[in-house]
């Protein structure tokens, strides 16, 4: 996926105008960040990293920053009524507000995306403390979700200026989550084109694979999905739009409960999905289950795999193959009261796709859940 260009191919069109080093952090606005931090540590194996709140001079909000390998989660809650954060939580429930992208030049990232039609969230600002300085800027994406550009080459503090290191006596072990593999957005009816164009034209992303609603439909629900990727392939944003089916699409259910477009799932990578999922289940994470028949046909569909079938079946781990290899994946149930945000655990063994072969089995599992919620 790495694009290599010879010197004479470096025309202005070929130069990535928005080089991104990776996902910097994900910030969730939540009803109770103190308790959410405990949940992400206990259940998902995150560790303390940083804190900002009353004790660091903030008056209106508190944030806990947790880390697991390259994944940083910021959990933020307002400390009083009537705040923008509070309104966001009232409307959407707990959810992802900021998808921060690590760049070398936050001013240029802002300039380049704004001149291509981005909607500003935050003009470039320089935050400083005794550990150096960080430049941040931000633009809106779908719904009320935001991309922040974070430039931290002159910073060696624990997270960002304004945060102090967080050290508690509670250190549940990691579950082996490594990095954000991809992050999926759900957008409204008829909005796919708009957001594919946004990532292509404004951020310079390219479309990776495409499948229409005929590829992803069950008897009842359907959706369209397109995957946008940045120049070096480190950032992958699949986008879903509901499609017409006999009953309500799971994407439509999300849009109803989130009250608009937003992040549907965060896929995090592991090097050993059997160990990771065993640990997550022991710590109370609920996963979607496919019927046992899925495993009867599995090896016919995907061919030889390194793993034994039995632990995969016991844990409900799914497998899919593409031209380059295969992948193992599993999806949690929503992690908040509204059927909105959930996590995917993924282990790639060569495959660069997203598990299209599993979508039908998966959607039927989601429909069984929707049935129980009375939202099918
Ligand atoms: Fe995914």
CSV table of C-alpha atoms and ligand atoms in Angstrom, one decimal:
chain,number,residue,atom,x,y,z
A,1,UNK,CA,0.0,0.0,0.0
A,2,UNK,CA,3.1,2.2,0.5
A,3,UNK,CA,3.3,4.5,-2.5
A,4,UNK,CA,6.8,4.9,-3.8
A,5,UNK,CA,7.3,7.5,-6.5
A,6,UNK,CA,10.4,8.2,-8.5
A,7,UNK,CA,11.7,11.8,-8.5
A,8,UNK,CA,10.1,12.7,-11.8
A,9,UNK,CA,6.7,11.4,-10.7
A,10,UNK,CA,6.7,13.9,-7.8
A,11,UNK,CA,4.3,16.2,-9.6
A,12,UNK,CA,2.1,18.4,-7.4
A,13,UNK,CA,-0.8,15.9,-7.9
A,14,UNK,CA,1.3,13.0,-6.6
A,15,UNK,CA,2.6,14.7,-3.5
A,16,UNK,CA,0.6,13.8,-0.4
A,17,UNK,CA,-0.5,17.3,0.7
A,18,UNK,CA,-1.7,15.8,4.1
A,19,UNK,CA,1.0,13.4,5.3
A,20,UNK,CA,-0.3,11.6,8.4
A,21,UNK,CA,2.0,9.6,10.7
A,22,UNK,CA,-0.8,7.7,12.4
A,23,UNK,CA,-3.8,8.0,14.8
A,24,UNK,CA,-2.7,10.3,17.6
A,25,UNK,CA,-5.6,9.7,20.0
A,26,UNK,CA,-9.4,9.1,20.1
A,27,UNK,CA,-11.4,11.3,22.5
A,28,UNK,CA,-14.7,10.1,23.7
A,29,UNK,CA,-17.2,12.4,25.4
A,30,UNK,CA,-18.8,10.3,28.2
A,31,UNK,CA,-21.2,10.8,31.1
A,32,UNK,CA,-18.6,9.8,33.8
A,33,UNK,CA,-15.0,9.7,32.7
A,34,UNK,CA,-13.8,8.5,36.0
A,35,UNK,CA,-15.9,5.4,35.9
A,36,UNK,CA,-15.3,5.0,32.1
A,37,UNK,CA,-11.5,5.0,32.8
A,38,UNK,CA,-12.0,2.2,35.3
A,39,UNK,CA,-13.9,0.2,32.7
A,40,UNK,CA,-11.4,0.6,29.9
A,41,UNK,CA,-8.6,-0.4,32.3
A,42,UNK,CA,-10.4,-3.3,33.8
A,43,UNK,CA,-12.1,-4.7,30.8
A,44,UNK,CA,-10.0,-3.6,27.9
A,45,UNK,CA,-6.5,-3.6,29.5
A,46,UNK,CA,-5.6,0.1,29.1
A,47,UNK,CA,-3.1,1.8,31.4
A,48,UNK,CA,-3.1,5.2,33.1
A,49,UNK,CA,-1.3,7.9,31.1
A,50,UNK,CA,-2.5,11.4,31.9
A,51,UNK,CA,-5.1,13.5,33.6
A,52,UNK,CA,-6.5,17.0,33.3
A,53,UNK,CA,-9.2,18.5,35.5
A,54,UNK,CA,-9.7,20.5,38.6
A,55,UNK,CA,-6.3,19.5,39.9
A,56,UNK,CA,-4.6,20.9,36.8
A,57,UNK,CA,-6.6,24.1,36.8
A,58,UNK,CA,-9.5,23.2,34.5
A,59,UNK,CA,-12.9,24.4,35.8
A,60,UNK,CA,-15.3,23.0,33.3
A,61,UNK,CA,-14.2,19.4,32.5
A,62,UNK,CA,-12.1,16.4,33.4
A,63,UNK,CA,-10.2,14.1,31.1
A,64,UNK,CA,-8.5,10.8,31.7
A,65,UNK,CA,-6.0,9.6,29.1
A,66,UNK,CA,-5.3,5.9,28.9
A,67,UNK,CA,-2.9,4.0,26.7
A,68,UNK,CA,-2.3,0.5,25.4
A,69,UNK,CA,0.7,0.1,23.1
A,70,UNK,CA,0.0,2.7,20.3
A,71,UNK,CA,-3.6,3.3,21.2
A,72,UNK,CA,-4.5,6.4,23.3
A,73,UNK,CA,-8.0,7.0,24.5
A,74,UNK,CA,-9.1,10.3,26.1
A,75,UNK,CA,-12.3,10.2,28.2
A,76,UNK,CA,-13.8,13.6,28.9
A,77,UNK,CA,-16.8,14.7,31.0
A,78,UNK,CA,-18.1,18.2,31.8
A,79,UNK,CA,-18.0,19.4,35.4
A,80,UNK,CA,-21.1,21.7,35.0
A,81,UNK,CA,-24.3,22.0,33.0
A,82,UNK,CA,-24.7,23.8,29.7
A,83,UNK,CA,-21.4,23.0,28.2
A,84,UNK,CA,-20.7,22.0,24.5
A,85,UNK,CA,-19.5,18.6,25.8
A,86,UNK,CA,-22.6,18.2,27.9
A,87,UNK,CA,-24.9,19.0,25.0
A,88,UNK,CA,-22.9,16.5,22.9
A,89,UNK,CA,-23.5,13.8,25.5
A,90,UNK,CA,-27.2,14.7,25.8
A,91,UNK,CA,-27.7,14.4,22.1
A,92,UNK,CA,-25.5,11.5,21.2
A,93,UNK,CA,-24.9,9.5,24.4
A,94,UNK,CA,-21.3,8.4,25.0
A,95,UNK,CA,-19.4,8.5,21.7
A,96,UNK,CA,-16.3,9.5,19.8
A,97,UNK,CA,-15.9,13.2,19.4
A,98,UNK,CA,-12.3,13.6,18.3
A,99,UNK,CA,-10.3,11.4,15.9
A,100,UNK,CA,-6.9,13.1,16.3
A,101,UNK,CA,-4.3,12.6,13.5
A,102,UNK,CA,-0.6,12.8,14.2
A,103,UNK,CA,1.0,15.1,11.7
A,104,UNK,CA,4.4,16.9,11.3
A,105,UNK,CA,2.8,20.3,10.5
A,106,UNK,CA,-0.6,21.1,12.0
A,107,UNK,CA,-0.7,24.6,10.5
A,108,UNK,CA,-0.1,23.3,7.0
A,109,UNK,CA,-2.6,20.4,7.5
A,110,UNK,CA,-5.2,23.0,8.4
A,111,UNK,CA,-4.3,25.3,5.5
A,112,UNK,CA,-4.4,22.6,2.9
A,113,UNK,CA,-7.7,21.1,4.1
A,114,UNK,CA,-9.4,24.4,4.6
A,115,UNK,CA,-8.5,25.6,1.1
A,116,UNK,CA,-10.0,22.4,-0.2
A,117,UNK,CA,-13.3,23.1,1.5
A,118,UNK,CA,-13.0,21.8,5.1
A,119,UNK,CA,-15.2,23.3,7.8
A,120,UNK,CA,-13.1,24.7,10.6
A,121,UNK,CA,-13.4,23.3,14.1
A,122,UNK,CA,-10.3,25.0,15.5
A,123,UNK,CA,-7.7,27.3,14.0
A,124,UNK,CA,-4.1,26.4,14.7
A,125,UNK,CA,-3.1,27.0,18.4
A,126,UNK,CA,0.2,26.5,20.2
A,127,UNK,CA,0.0,24.9,23.6
A,128,UNK,CA,3.1,25.0,25.8
A,129,UNK,CA,4.4,23.7,29.1
A,130,UNK,CA,7.8,22.9,30.6
A,131,UNK,CA,8.0,19.9,28.2
A,132,UNK,CA,7.8,21.8,25.0
A,133,UNK,CA,5.0,22.8,22.6
A,134,UNK,CA,2.3,21.2,20.6
A,135,UNK,CA,0.5,22.7,17.7
A,136,UNK,CA,-3.1,21.7,17.2
A,137,UNK,CA,-5.8,22.5,14.6
A,138,UNK,CA,-9.1,20.9,13.7
A,139,UNK,CA,-11.7,20.4,11.0
A,140,UNK,CA,-15.2,18.8,11.1
A,141,UNK,CA,-16.0,15.5,9.5
A,142,UNK,CA,-19.4,13.7,9.4
A,143,UNK,CA,-22.0,14.7,12.1
A,144,UNK,CA,-20.4,16.5,15.0
A,145,UNK,CA,-17.2,14.4,14.8
A,146,UNK,CA,-13.9,16.2,14.5
A,147,UNK,CA,-10.4,15.6,13.1
A,148,UNK,CA,-7.7,17.3,15.1
A,149,UNK,CA,-4.2,17.6,13.6
A,150,UNK,CA,-1.6,17.2,16.3
A,151,UNK,CA,2.0,18.3,15.7
A,152,UNK,CA,4.2,17.1,18.6
A,153,UNK,CA,7.7,17.1,17.3
A,154,UNK,CA,8.8,19.8,19.8
A,155,UNK,CA,7.1,18.0,22.8
A,156,UNK,CA,8.4,15.4,25.1
A,157,UNK,CA,5.7,15.5,27.9
A,158,UNK,CA,3.5,12.6,28.8
A,159,UNK,CA,0.6,13.5,26.5
A,160,UNK,CA,-0.2,17.2,25.8
A,161,UNK,CA,0.4,20.5,27.5
A,162,UNK,CA,-2.1,20.9,30.3
A,163,UNK,CA,-2.1,17.3,31.2
A,164,UNK,CA,-0.1,15.8,34.0
A,165,UNK,CA,1.0,12.1,34.4
A,166,UNK,CA,-1.6,9.9,35.9
A,167,UNK,CA,-0.3,7.3,38.4
A,168,UNK,CA,-2.7,5.1,40.4
A,169,UNK,CA,-2.2,1.9,42.3
A,170,UNK,CA,-4.5,0.0,39.9
A,171,UNK,CA,-2.8,-1.6,37.0
A,172,UNK,CA,-4.8,-4.4,35.3
A,173,UNK,CA,-2.6,-6.1,32.6
A,174,UNK,CA,-2.8,-5.4,28.9
A,175,UNK,CA,-5.0,-7.6,26.7
A,176,UNK,CA,-2.6,-7.2,23.8
A,177,UNK,CA,-4.2,-4.5,21.8
A,178,UNK,CA,-1.6,-2.8,19.6
A,179,UNK,CA,-2.9,0.0,17.4
A,180,UNK,CA,-6.0,1.4,15.7
A,181,UNK,CA,-6.4,-0.7,12.5
A,182,UNK,CA,-9.4,1.3,11.1
A,183,UNK,CA,-12.3,3.4,12.3
A,184,UNK,CA,-15.7,3.3,10.7
A,185,UNK,CA,-18.2,6.1,10.3
A,186,UNK,CA,-21.9,5.8,9.8
A,187,UNK,CA,-23.4,8.5,7.6
A,188,UNK,CA,-27.0,9.4,6.8
A,189,UNK,CA,-29.2,8.3,3.8
A,190,UNK,CA,-27.8,9.6,0.6
A,191,UNK,CA,-24.7,11.0,2.2
A,192,UNK,CA,-22.1,8.5,1.1
A,193,UNK,CA,-21.0,10.5,-2.0
A,194,UNK,CA,-20.6,13.6,0.1
A,195,UNK,CA,-18.3,11.9,2.6
A,196,UNK,CA,-16.3,9.9,0.1
A,197,UNK,CA,-15.7,13.2,-1.8
A,198,UNK,CA,-14.8,14.9,1.5
A,199,UNK,CA,-12.0,12.4,2.3
A,200,UNK,CA,-10.9,12.3,-1.3
A,201,UNK,CA,-10.9,16.0,-2.1
A,202,UNK,CA,-10.3,17.7,1.2
A,203,UNK,CA,-7.9,15.2,2.8
A,204,UNK,CA,-6.4,13.6,-0.3
A,205,UNK,CA,-7.5,10.0,0.6
A,206,UNK,CA,-8.1,7.3,-2.0
A,207,UNK,CA,-10.9,4.7,-2.1
A,208,UNK,CA,-9.6,1.2,-1.4
A,209,UNK,CA,-12.4,-1.2,-2.1
A,210,UNK,CA,-16.0,-0.9,-2.8
A,211,UNK,CA,-19.0,-3.2,-2.5
A,212,UNK,CA,-22.5,-2.3,-3.2
A,213,UNK,CA,-25.6,-3.1,-1.2
A,214,UNK,CA,-26.1,-6.4,-3.1
A,215,UNK,CA,-22.8,-7.6,-1.5
A,216,UNK,CA,-23.9,-6.7,2.0
A,217,UNK,CA,-27.5,-7.6,2.6
A,218,UNK,CA,-29.4,-10.2,4.5
A,219,UNK,CA,-33.1,-10.9,4.1
A,220,UNK,CA,-33.8,-7.8,6.1
A,221,UNK,CA,-31.1,-5.2,6.3
A,222,UNK,CA,-28.7,-3.7,3.9
A,223,UNK,CA,-25.9,-1.2,3.8
A,224,UNK,CA,-23.3,0.4,1.5
A,225,UNK,CA,-19.7,0.6,2.5
A,226,UNK,CA,-16.7,2.3,1.0
A,227,UNK,CA,-13.2,2.5,2.5
A,228,UNK,CA,-11.1,5.6,2.3
A,229,UNK,CA,-7.4,5.5,3.1
A,230,UNK,CA,-4.7,8.1,3.4
A,231,UNK,CA,-1.5,8.2,1.2
A,232,UNK,CA,0.7,5.8,3.4
A,233,UNK,CA,-2.2,3.5,4.3
A,234,UNK,CA,-1.9,4.1,8.0
A,235,UNK,CA,-5.3,5.7,8.3
A,236,UNK,CA,-8.3,3.7,7.0
A,237,UNK,CA,-11.8,5.0,7.4
A,238,UNK,CA,-14.6,2.8,6.1
A,239,UNK,CA,-17.9,4.7,5.7
A,240,UNK,CA,-21.3,3.1,5.9
A,241,UNK,CA,-24.6,4.3,4.6
A,242,UNK,CA,-27.9,2.5,5.2
A,243,UNK,CA,-29.5,0.9,2.2
A,244,UNK,CA,-33.2,-0.1,1.7
A,245,UNK,CA,-34.0,-3.5,3.1
A,246,UNK,CA,-37.2,-5.3,4.2
A,247,UNK,CA,-36.6,-4.1,7.8
A,248,UNK,CA,-34.5,-1.4,9.5
A,249,UNK,CA,-30.8,-1.5,8.7
A,250,UNK,CA,-28.4,-1.6,11.6
A,251,UNK,CA,-26.9,1.6,10.3
A,252,UNK,CA,-30.3,3.3,10.5
A,253,UNK,CA,-30.7,2.0,14.0
A,254,UNK,CA,-27.3,3.6,14.8
A,255,UNK,CA,-28.3,6.9,13.2
A,256,UNK,CA,-31.6,6.9,15.2
A,257,UNK,CA,-29.9,6.4,18.5
A,258,UNK,CA,-26.8,8.5,17.9
A,259,UNK,CA,-29.1,11.1,16.4
A,260,UNK,CA,-26.9,11.6,13.4
A,261,UNK,CA,-23.8,10.5,11.8
A,262,UNK,CA,-20.8,9.3,13.9
A,263,UNK,CA,-18.2,6.7,14.6
A,264,UNK,CA,-19.7,3.2,14.5
A,265,UNK,CA,-16.7,1.1,15.5
A,266,UNK,CA,-13.1,1.3,16.4
A,267,UNK,CA,-11.1,-1.7,15.1
A,268,UNK,CA,-8.0,-2.4,17.2
A,269,UNK,CA,-5.3,-4.8,16.2
A,270,UNK,CA,-3.8,-7.7,18.2
A,271,UNK,CA,-1.0,-10.2,17.4
A,272,UNK,CA,-2.9,-13.0,19.1
A,273,UNK,CA,-6.7,-12.7,18.8
A,274,UNK,CA,-7.3,-16.0,20.7
A,275,UNK,CA,-5.4,-14.8,23.7
A,276,UNK,CA,-6.8,-11.2,23.5
A,277,UNK,CA,-10.5,-12.3,23.1
A,278,UNK,CA,-10.1,-15.0,25.9
A,279,UNK,CA,-8.9,-12.2,28.2
A,280,UNK,CA,-11.6,-9.7,27.1
A,281,UNK,CA,-14.3,-12.3,27.7
A,282,UNK,CA,-12.9,-13.2,31.1
A,283,UNK,CA,-13.0,-9.5,32.0
A,284,UNK,CA,-16.7,-9.1,31.0
A,285,UNK,CA,-16.7,-7.9,27.4
A,286,UNK,CA,-19.7,-9.3,25.4
A,287,UNK,CA,-19.2,-10.2,21.8
A,288,UNK,CA,-21.6,-10.8,18.9
A,289,UNK,CA,-22.1,-14.6,18.3
A,290,UNK,CA,-22.6,-16.2,14.9
A,291,UNK,CA,-24.4,-19.6,14.7
A,292,UNK,CA,-22.3,-22.8,15.1
A,293,UNK,CA,-23.0,-23.6,11.5
A,294,UNK,CA,-20.6,-20.8,10.5
A,295,UNK,CA,-17.7,-23.0,11.6
A,296,UNK,CA,-18.9,-26.0,9.6
A,297,UNK,CA,-18.4,-24.1,6.4
A,298,UNK,CA,-15.5,-22.0,7.4
A,299,UNK,CA,-12.5,-24.0,6.1
A,300,UNK,CA,-14.2,-24.6,2.8
A,301,UNK,CA,-14.6,-20.9,2.4
A,302,UNK,CA,-11.2,-19.6,3.7
A,303,UNK,CA,-8.9,-22.6,3.2
A,304,UNK,CA,-5.9,-23.5,5.4
A,305,UNK,CA,-5.4,-21.3,8.5
A,306,UNK,CA,-2.7,-21.5,11.2
A,307,UNK,CA,-5.2,-21.6,14.1
A,308,UNK,CA,-7.2,-24.5,15.4
A,309,UNK,CA,-10.9,-24.3,14.7
A,310,UNK,CA,-12.0,-25.2,18.2
A,311,UNK,CA,-10.8,-22.0,20.1
A,312,UNK,CA,-12.1,-19.9,17.2
A,313,UNK,CA,-15.5,-21.6,17.5
A,314,UNK,CA,-15.6,-21.4,21.3
A,315,UNK,CA,-14.8,-17.7,21.3
A,316,UNK,CA,-16.9,-16.8,18.2
A,317,UNK,CA,-13.9,-15.4,16.2
A,318,UNK,CA,-14.6,-14.9,12.5
A,319,UNK,CA,-12.2,-15.5,9.6
A,320,UNK,CA,-12.1,-14.1,6.1
A,321,UNK,CA,-9.6,-14.3,3.2
A,322,UNK,CA,-8.7,-12.0,0.3
A,323,UNK,CA,-6.0,-12.2,-2.4
A,324,UNK,CA,-3.2,-11.3,0.1
A,325,UNK,CA,-3.9,-13.5,3.0
A,326,UNK,CA,-6.5,-13.9,5.7
A,327,UNK,CA,-7.8,-12.0,8.8
A,328,UNK,CA,-9.4,-13.0,12.1
A,329,UNK,CA,-12.0,-10.6,13.6
A,330,UNK,CA,-14.7,-10.3,16.2
A,331,UNK,CA,-17.1,-7.5,17.2
A,332,UNK,CA,-18.2,-6.5,20.7
A,333,UNK,CA,-21.8,-5.6,21.5
A,334,UNK,CA,-22.3,-1.8,21.9
A,335,UNK,CA,-20.3,-0.6,24.9
A,336,UNK,CA,-22.9,2.0,26.1
A,337,UNK,CA,-26.7,1.9,26.7
A,338,UNK,CA,-27.6,3.2,23.2
A,339,UNK,CA,-26.9,0.7,20.4
A,340,UNK,CA,-24.2,2.9,18.9
A,341,UNK,CA,-20.4,2.6,19.3
A,342,UNK,CA,-18.7,-0.8,19.5
A,343,UNK,CA,-15.2,-2.3,19.1
A,344,UNK,CA,-13.7,-4.7,16.7
A,345,UNK,CA,-10.7,-6.9,17.5
A,346,UNK,CA,-8.7,-7.8,14.4
A,347,UNK,CA,-5.6,-9.9,13.7
A,348,UNK,CA,-4.3,-9.6,10.1
A,349,UNK,CA,-2.4,-12.4,8.5
A,350,UNK,CA,-1.7,-10.8,5.2
A,351,UNK,CA,-5.2,-9.7,4.4
A,352,UNK,CA,-5.7,-6.0,3.9
A,353,UNK,CA,-9.5,-6.1,3.5
A,354,UNK,CA,-12.2,-5.7,6.2
A,355,UNK,CA,-14.0,-9.0,6.5
A,356,UNK,CA,-16.6,-8.7,3.7
A,357,UNK,CA,-17.1,-12.5,3.7
A,358,UNK,CA,-18.3,-12.3,7.3
A,359,UNK,CA,-20.8,-9.5,6.9
A,360,UNK,CA,-23.8,-11.7,6.1
A,361,UNK,CA,-23.3,-14.0,9.1
A,362,UNK,CA,-22.5,-10.9,11.2
A,363,UNK,CA,-25.6,-9.0,10.2
A,364,UNK,CA,-27.8,-11.9,11.0
A,365,UNK,CA,-26.2,-11.9,14.5
A,366,UNK,CA,-26.9,-8.2,14.8
A,367,UNK,CA,-30.5,-8.6,13.6
A,368,UNK,CA,-31.1,-11.1,16.4
A,369,UNK,CA,-29.9,-8.4,18.8
A,370,UNK,CA,-32.0,-5.8,17.1
A,371,UNK,CA,-35.0,-8.1,17.4
A,372,UNK,CA,-34.4,-8.2,21.2
A,373,UNK,CA,-34.3,-4.4,21.2
A,374,UNK,CA,-37.5,-4.2,19.2
A,375,UNK,CA,-35.7,-2.0,16.6
A,376,UNK,CA,-35.6,-4.4,13.6
B,1,LIG,FE1,-14.3,-3.0,10.9
